[in-house]
Amino acid sequence: PRRSETNIVAKFPRNPRQPVEAPVFGRVTAGHGRHHFVTTETGETFEAHRRGKKGDVVVGDLVHCTEPVSGVAAIEAIEPRKSLLYRSDEWRIKTLAANVEQVAIVFASRPSFNPWFIWKALLAAHQADLPALVIRNKKDLLDEAETADDAVALLREIGHDVVEVSAVADPEGTVATLKPRFEGKATLLVGQSGMGKSTILNLLVPYAEAATREFSEALNLGRQTTTAARWYDLARCGGSGAVVDTPGFQEFGLAHLTLLDILRAMPDIAKHVEGCRFFNCRHLDEPGCSVKRAVEEGLIRPERYEFYAALARTAQSGPM
């Protein structure tokens, strides 16, 4: 691609003590499979492939590359990551992005949302030691509004940060609400398909739709088949930080979490673990369980315990 087409990120710090393994330094801003786009500190963007057969490059990575030849370079080395967010099932791990500083989870009343998706995304953010923001979109819709209202109330009750917007009905208000929350941070945007995530992205990053189209054309891919994240620099919109977009998906797997990981990320469950008859109680089928007693007494919402139990039954073994 020409330099002007995909100049989507500009400035990021480099540790002067870090040895330079290759002459060109930049950030991975998009990719599909083994094809990646890297943008340098001067704004030049080029296609790059990982040296050898390694498949360890993630959008957001800071990388050292060879000089591009005919617009294509080789990625020689990857800088240590400050963060890595991923989802997993029993078969594979799907990385989402590296070096992000916040996770924003979008949901709406229509089409019907899955509370477990939101809760799983929150657990993944907690595991990656990242703050999370939940965005309830389409606040103006009356259809299924009560269900969404209850979801917001529960999230706030258990201590999560939630904002409510209407990206289509009130775009100016949406920008006014979200821009301060995104300013100065690299924010990963996730959500189920149809929740309005792309509308929010285009409000915050007006050039994003054009850049997405350019990436797809350069890689000879249709937009619906492009499954990797993309990094958009907010400096091009007069701000600071970045928005990292991910395609909408329906399931957020957490097969990599242990039982202790789950409990640490669910304080509404964890605060009731003291007093169980058995020191290694998993709070599932054991007699004398204080967590199950708290559910019976109405101190834990049944839907939250059901969510915990489903994860706990498949959690990896680990320290209690």
PDB file of N, CA, C and O in Angstrom, residues 254-288:
ATOM      1  N   LEU A 254     -12.696 -18.986  28.109  1.00  0.00           N
ATOM      2  CA  LEU A 254     -11.758 -18.744  29.209  1.00  0.00           C
ATOM      3  C   LEU A 254     -11.157 -20.053  29.712  1.00  0.00           C
ATOM      4  O   LEU A 254     -10.978 -20.240  30.911  1.00  0.00           O
ATOM      5  N   ALA A 255     -10.833 -20.943  28.787  1.00  0.00           N
ATOM      6  CA  ALA A 255     -10.323 -22.251  29.190  1.00  0.00           C
ATOM      7  C   ALA A 255      -8.985 -22.172  29.899  1.00  0.00           C
ATOM      8  O   ALA A 255      -8.574 -23.134  30.560  1.00  0.00           O
ATOM      9  N   HIS A 256      -8.290 -21.026  29.790  1.00  0.00           N
ATOM     10  CA  HIS A 256      -6.968 -20.895  30.404  1.00  0.00           C
ATOM     11  C   HIS A 256      -7.032 -20.494  31.873  1.00  0.00           C
ATOM     12  O   HIS A 256      -6.009 -20.464  32.548  1.00  0.00           O
ATOM     13  N   LEU A 257      -8.210 -20.181  32.413  1.00  0.00           N
ATOM     14  CA  LEU A 257      -8.302 -19.710  33.793  1.00  0.00           C
ATOM     15  C   LEU A 257      -8.371 -20.868  34.779  1.00  0.00           C
ATOM     16  O   LEU A 257      -8.993 -21.899  34.523  1.00  0.00           O
ATOM     17  N   THR A 258      -7.750 -20.676  35.936  1.00  0.00           N
ATOM     18  CA  THR A 258      -7.884 -21.618  37.044  1.00  0.00           C
ATOM     19  C   THR A 258      -9.049 -21.184  37.931  1.00  0.00           C
ATOM     20  O   THR A 258      -9.595 -20.089  37.783  1.00  0.00           O
ATOM     21  N   LEU A 259      -9.402 -22.029  38.878  1.00  0.00           N
ATOM     22  CA  LEU A 259     -10.486 -21.695  39.803  1.00  0.00           C
ATOM     23  C   LEU A 259     -10.141 -20.440  40.602  1.00  0.00           C
ATOM     24  O   LEU A 259     -11.005 -19.580  40.827  1.00  0.00           O
ATOM     25  N   LEU A 260      -8.891 -20.308  41.000  1.00  0.00           N
ATOM     26  CA  LEU A 260      -8.482 -19.130  41.758  1.00  0.00           C
ATOM     27  C   LEU A 260      -8.582 -17.881  40.899  1.00  0.00           C
ATOM     28  O   LEU A 260      -9.004 -16.818  41.381  1.00  0.00           O
ATOM     29  N   ASP A 261      -8.223 -17.979  39.622  1.00  0.00           N
ATOM     30  CA  ASP A 261      -8.375 -16.838  38.711  1.00  0.00           C
ATOM     31  C   ASP A 261      -9.833 -16.378  38.654  1.00  0.00           C
ATOM     32  O   ASP A 261     -10.121 -15.178  38.674  1.00  0.00           O
ATOM     33  N   ILE A 262     -10.729 -17.337  38.574  1.00  0.00           N
ATOM     34  CA  ILE A 262     -12.160 -17.024  38.472  1.00  0.00           C
ATOM     35  C   ILE A 262     -12.641 -16.335  39.740  1.00  0.00           C
ATOM     36  O   ILE A 262     -13.332 -15.309  39.690  1.00  0.00           O
ATOM     37  N   LEU A 263     -12.278 -16.873  40.891  1.00  0.00           N
ATOM     38  CA  LEU A 263     -12.727 -16.293  42.157  1.00  0.00           C
ATOM     39  C   LEU A 263     -12.164 -14.888  42.362  1.00  0.00           C
ATOM     40  O   LEU A 263     -12.864 -13.998  42.852  1.00  0.00           O
ATOM     41  N   ARG A 264     -10.929 -14.671  41.983  1.00  0.00           N
ATOM     42  CA  ARG A 264     -10.332 -13.341  42.129  1.00  0.00           C
ATOM     43  C   ARG A 264     -11.070 -12.296  41.305  1.00  0.00           C
ATOM     44  O   ARG A 264     -11.125 -11.123  41.683  1.00  0.00           O
ATOM     45  N   ALA A 265     -11.631 -12.713  40.174  1.00  0.00           N
ATOM     46  CA  ALA A 265     -12.320 -11.781  39.286  1.00  0.00           C
ATOM     47  C   ALA A 265     -13.816 -11.680  39.580  1.00  0.00           C
ATOM     48  O   ALA A 265     -14.512 -10.895  38.936  1.00  0.00           O
ATOM     49  N   MET A 266     -14.295 -12.458  40.557  1.00  0.00           N
ATOM     50  CA  MET A 266     -15.713 -12.425  40.916  1.00  0.00           C
ATOM     51  C   MET A 266     -15.850 -12.132  42.412  1.00  0.00           C
ATOM     52  O   MET A 266     -16.128 -13.038  43.214  1.00  0.00           O
ATOM     53  N   PRO A 267     -15.668 -10.887  42.818  1.00  0.00           N
ATOM     54  CA  PRO A 267     -15.706 -10.576  44.254  1.00  0.00           C
ATOM     55  C   PRO A 267     -17.051 -10.875  44.902  1.00  0.00           C
ATOM     56  O   PRO A 267     -17.105 -11.128  46.115  1.00  0.00           O
ATOM     57  N   ASP A 268     -18.134 -10.837  44.124  1.00  0.00           N
ATOM     58  CA  ASP A 268     -19.460 -11.141  44.690  1.00  0.00           C
ATOM     59  C   ASP A 268     -19.569 -12.604  45.110  1.00  0.00           C
ATOM     60  O   ASP A 268     -20.368 -12.936  45.982  1.00  0.00           O
ATOM     61  N   ILE A 269     -18.750 -13.478  44.507  1.00  0.00           N
ATOM     62  CA  ILE A 269     -18.690 -14.882  44.925  1.00  0.00           C
ATOM     63  C   ILE A 269     -17.600 -15.069  45.984  1.00  0.00           C
ATOM     64  O   ILE A 269     -17.809 -15.705  47.023  1.00  0.00           O
ATOM     65  N   ALA A 270     -16.440 -14.476  45.731  1.00  0.00           N
ATOM     66  CA  ALA A 270     -15.267 -14.713  46.575  1.00  0.00           C
ATOM     67  C   ALA A 270     -15.473 -14.268  48.024  1.00  0.00           C
ATOM     68  O   ALA A 270     -14.915 -14.872  48.947  1.00  0.00           O
ATOM     69  N   LYS A 271     -16.274 -13.228  48.241  1.00  0.00           N
ATOM     70  CA  LYS A 271     -16.429 -12.733  49.613  1.00  0.00           C
ATOM     71  C   LYS A 271     -17.214 -13.689  50.510  1.00  0.00           C
ATOM     72  O   LYS A 271     -17.294 -13.474  51.726  1.00  0.00           O
ATOM     73  N   HIS A 272     -17.755 -14.764  49.923  1.00  0.00           N
ATOM     74  CA  HIS A 272     -18.519 -15.729  50.712  1.00  0.00           C
ATOM     75  C   HIS A 272     -17.811 -17.070  50.867  1.00  0.00           C
ATOM     76  O   HIS A 272     -18.411 -18.036  51.351  1.00  0.00           O
ATOM     77  N   VAL A 273     -16.535 -17.161  50.481  1.00  0.00           N
ATOM     78  CA  VAL A 273     -15.856 -18.465  50.504  1.00  0.00           C
ATOM     79  C   VAL A 273     -15.413 -18.873  51.910  1.00  0.00           C
ATOM     80  O   VAL A 273     -15.163 -20.063  52.148  1.00  0.00           O
ATOM     81  N   GLU A 274     -15.283 -17.928  52.812  1.00  0.00           N
ATOM     82  CA  GLU A 274     -14.844 -18.283  54.165  1.00  0.00           C
ATOM     83  C   GLU A 274     -15.946 -19.072  54.879  1.00  0.00           C
ATOM     84  O   GLU A 274     -17.126 -18.738  54.791  1.00  0.00           O
ATOM     85  N   GLY A 275     -15.531 -20.113  55.586  1.00  0.00           N
ATOM     86  CA  GLY A 275     -16.484 -20.872  56.389  1.00  0.00           C
ATOM     87  C   GLY A 275     -16.918 -22.184  55.781  1.00  0.00           C
ATOM     88  O   GLY A 275     -17.756 -22.885  56.366  1.00  0.00           O
ATOM     89  N   CYS A 276     -16.387 -22.553  54.617  1.00  0.00           N
ATOM     90  CA  CYS A 276     -16.729 -23.839  54.022  1.00  0.00           C
ATOM     91  C   CYS A 276     -16.176 -24.976  54.885  1.00  0.00           C
ATOM     92  O   CYS A 276     -15.122 -24.840  55.509  1.00  0.00           O
ATOM     93  N   ARG A 277     -16.866 -26.097  54.882  1.00  0.00           N
ATOM     94  CA  ARG A 277     -16.439 -27.228  55.699  1.00  0.00           C
ATOM     95  C   ARG A 277     -15.081 -27.759  55.249  1.00  0.00           C
ATOM     96  O   ARG A 277     -14.243 -28.142  56.070  1.00  0.00           O
ATOM     97  N   PHE A 278     -14.844 -27.768  53.933  1.00  0.00           N
ATOM     98  CA  PHE A 278     -13.601 -28.310  53.397  1.00  0.00           C
ATOM     99  C   PHE A 278     -12.708 -27.179  52.904  1.00  0.00           C
ATOM    100  O   PHE A 278     -13.169 -26.263  52.211  1.00  0.00           O
ATOM    101  N   PHE A 279     -11.414 -27.275  53.234  1.00  0.00           N
ATOM    102  CA  PHE A 279     -10.491 -26.181  52.886  1.00  0.00           C
ATOM    103  C   PHE A 279     -10.298 -26.074  51.374  1.00  0.00           C
ATOM    104  O   PHE A 279      -9.992 -24.998  50.861  1.00  0.00           O
ATOM    105  N   ASN A 280     -10.488 -27.190  50.640  1.00  0.00           N
ATOM    106  CA  ASN A 280     -10.315 -27.171  49.185  1.00  0.00           C
ATOM    107  C   ASN A 280     -11.664 -27.192  48.458  1.00  0.00           C
ATOM    108  O   ASN A 280     -11.775 -27.710  47.348  1.00  0.00           O
ATOM    109  N   CYS A 281     -12.673 -26.642  49.090  1.00  0.00           N
ATOM    110  CA  CYS A 281     -14.024 -26.621  48.516  1.00  0.00           C
ATOM    111  C   CYS A 281     -14.017 -25.861  47.192  1.00  0.00           C
ATOM    112  O   CYS A 281     -13.475 -24.759  47.093  1.00  0.00           O
ATOM    113  N   ARG A 282     -14.633 -26.458  46.164  1.00  0.00           N
ATOM    114  CA  ARG A 282     -14.759 -25.796  44.869  1.00  0.00           C
ATOM    115  C   ARG A 282     -16.086 -25.057  44.749  1.00  0.00           C
ATOM    116  O   ARG A 282     -16.368 -24.441  43.722  1.00  0.00           O
ATOM    117  N   HIS A 283     -16.905 -25.151  45.796  1.00  0.00           N
ATOM    118  CA  HIS A 283     -18.187 -24.438  45.851  1.00  0.00           C
ATOM    119  C   HIS A 283     -19.135 -24.908  44.753  1.00  0.00           C
ATOM    120  O   HIS A 283     -19.854 -24.116  44.131  1.00  0.00           O
ATOM    121  N   LEU A 284     -19.131 -26.231  44.555  1.00  0.00           N
ATOM    122  CA  LEU A 284     -19.999 -26.826  43.541  1.00  0.00           C
ATOM    123  C   LEU A 284     -20.970 -27.814  44.182  1.00  0.00           C
ATOM    124  O   LEU A 284     -22.145 -27.502  44.352  1.00  0.00           O
ATOM    125  N   ASP A 285     -20.454 -29.002  44.532  1.00  0.00           N
ATOM    126  CA  ASP A 285     -21.331 -30.046  45.072  1.00  0.00           C
ATOM    127  C   ASP A 285     -20.963 -30.452  46.496  1.00  0.00           C
ATOM    128  O   ASP A 285     -21.559 -31.374  47.047  1.00  0.00           O
ATOM    129  N   GLU A 286     -19.991 -29.754  47.086  1.00  0.00           N
ATOM    130  CA  GLU A 286     -19.513 -30.143  48.413  1.00  0.00           C
ATOM    131  C   GLU A 286     -20.528 -29.762  49.496  1.00  0.00           C
ATOM    132  O   GLU A 286     -21.163 -28.700  49.427  1.00  0.00           O
ATOM    133  N   PRO A 287     -20.694 -30.618  50.510  1.00  0.00           N
ATOM    134  CA  PRO A 287     -21.570 -30.255  51.637  1.00  0.00           C
ATOM    135  C   PRO A 287     -20.920 -29.181  52.507  1.00  0.00           C
ATOM    136  O   PRO A 287     -19.693 -29.048  52.538  1.00  0.00           O
ATOM    137  N   GLY A 288     -21.729 -28.401  53.180  1.00  0.00           N
ATOM    138  CA  GLY A 288     -21.207 -27.385  54.082  1.00  0.00           C
ATOM    139  C   GLY A 288     -20.533 -26.242  53.371  1.00  0.00           C
ATOM    140  O   GLY A 288     -19.615 -25.619  53.929  1.00  0.00           O
TER     141      GLY A 288
END
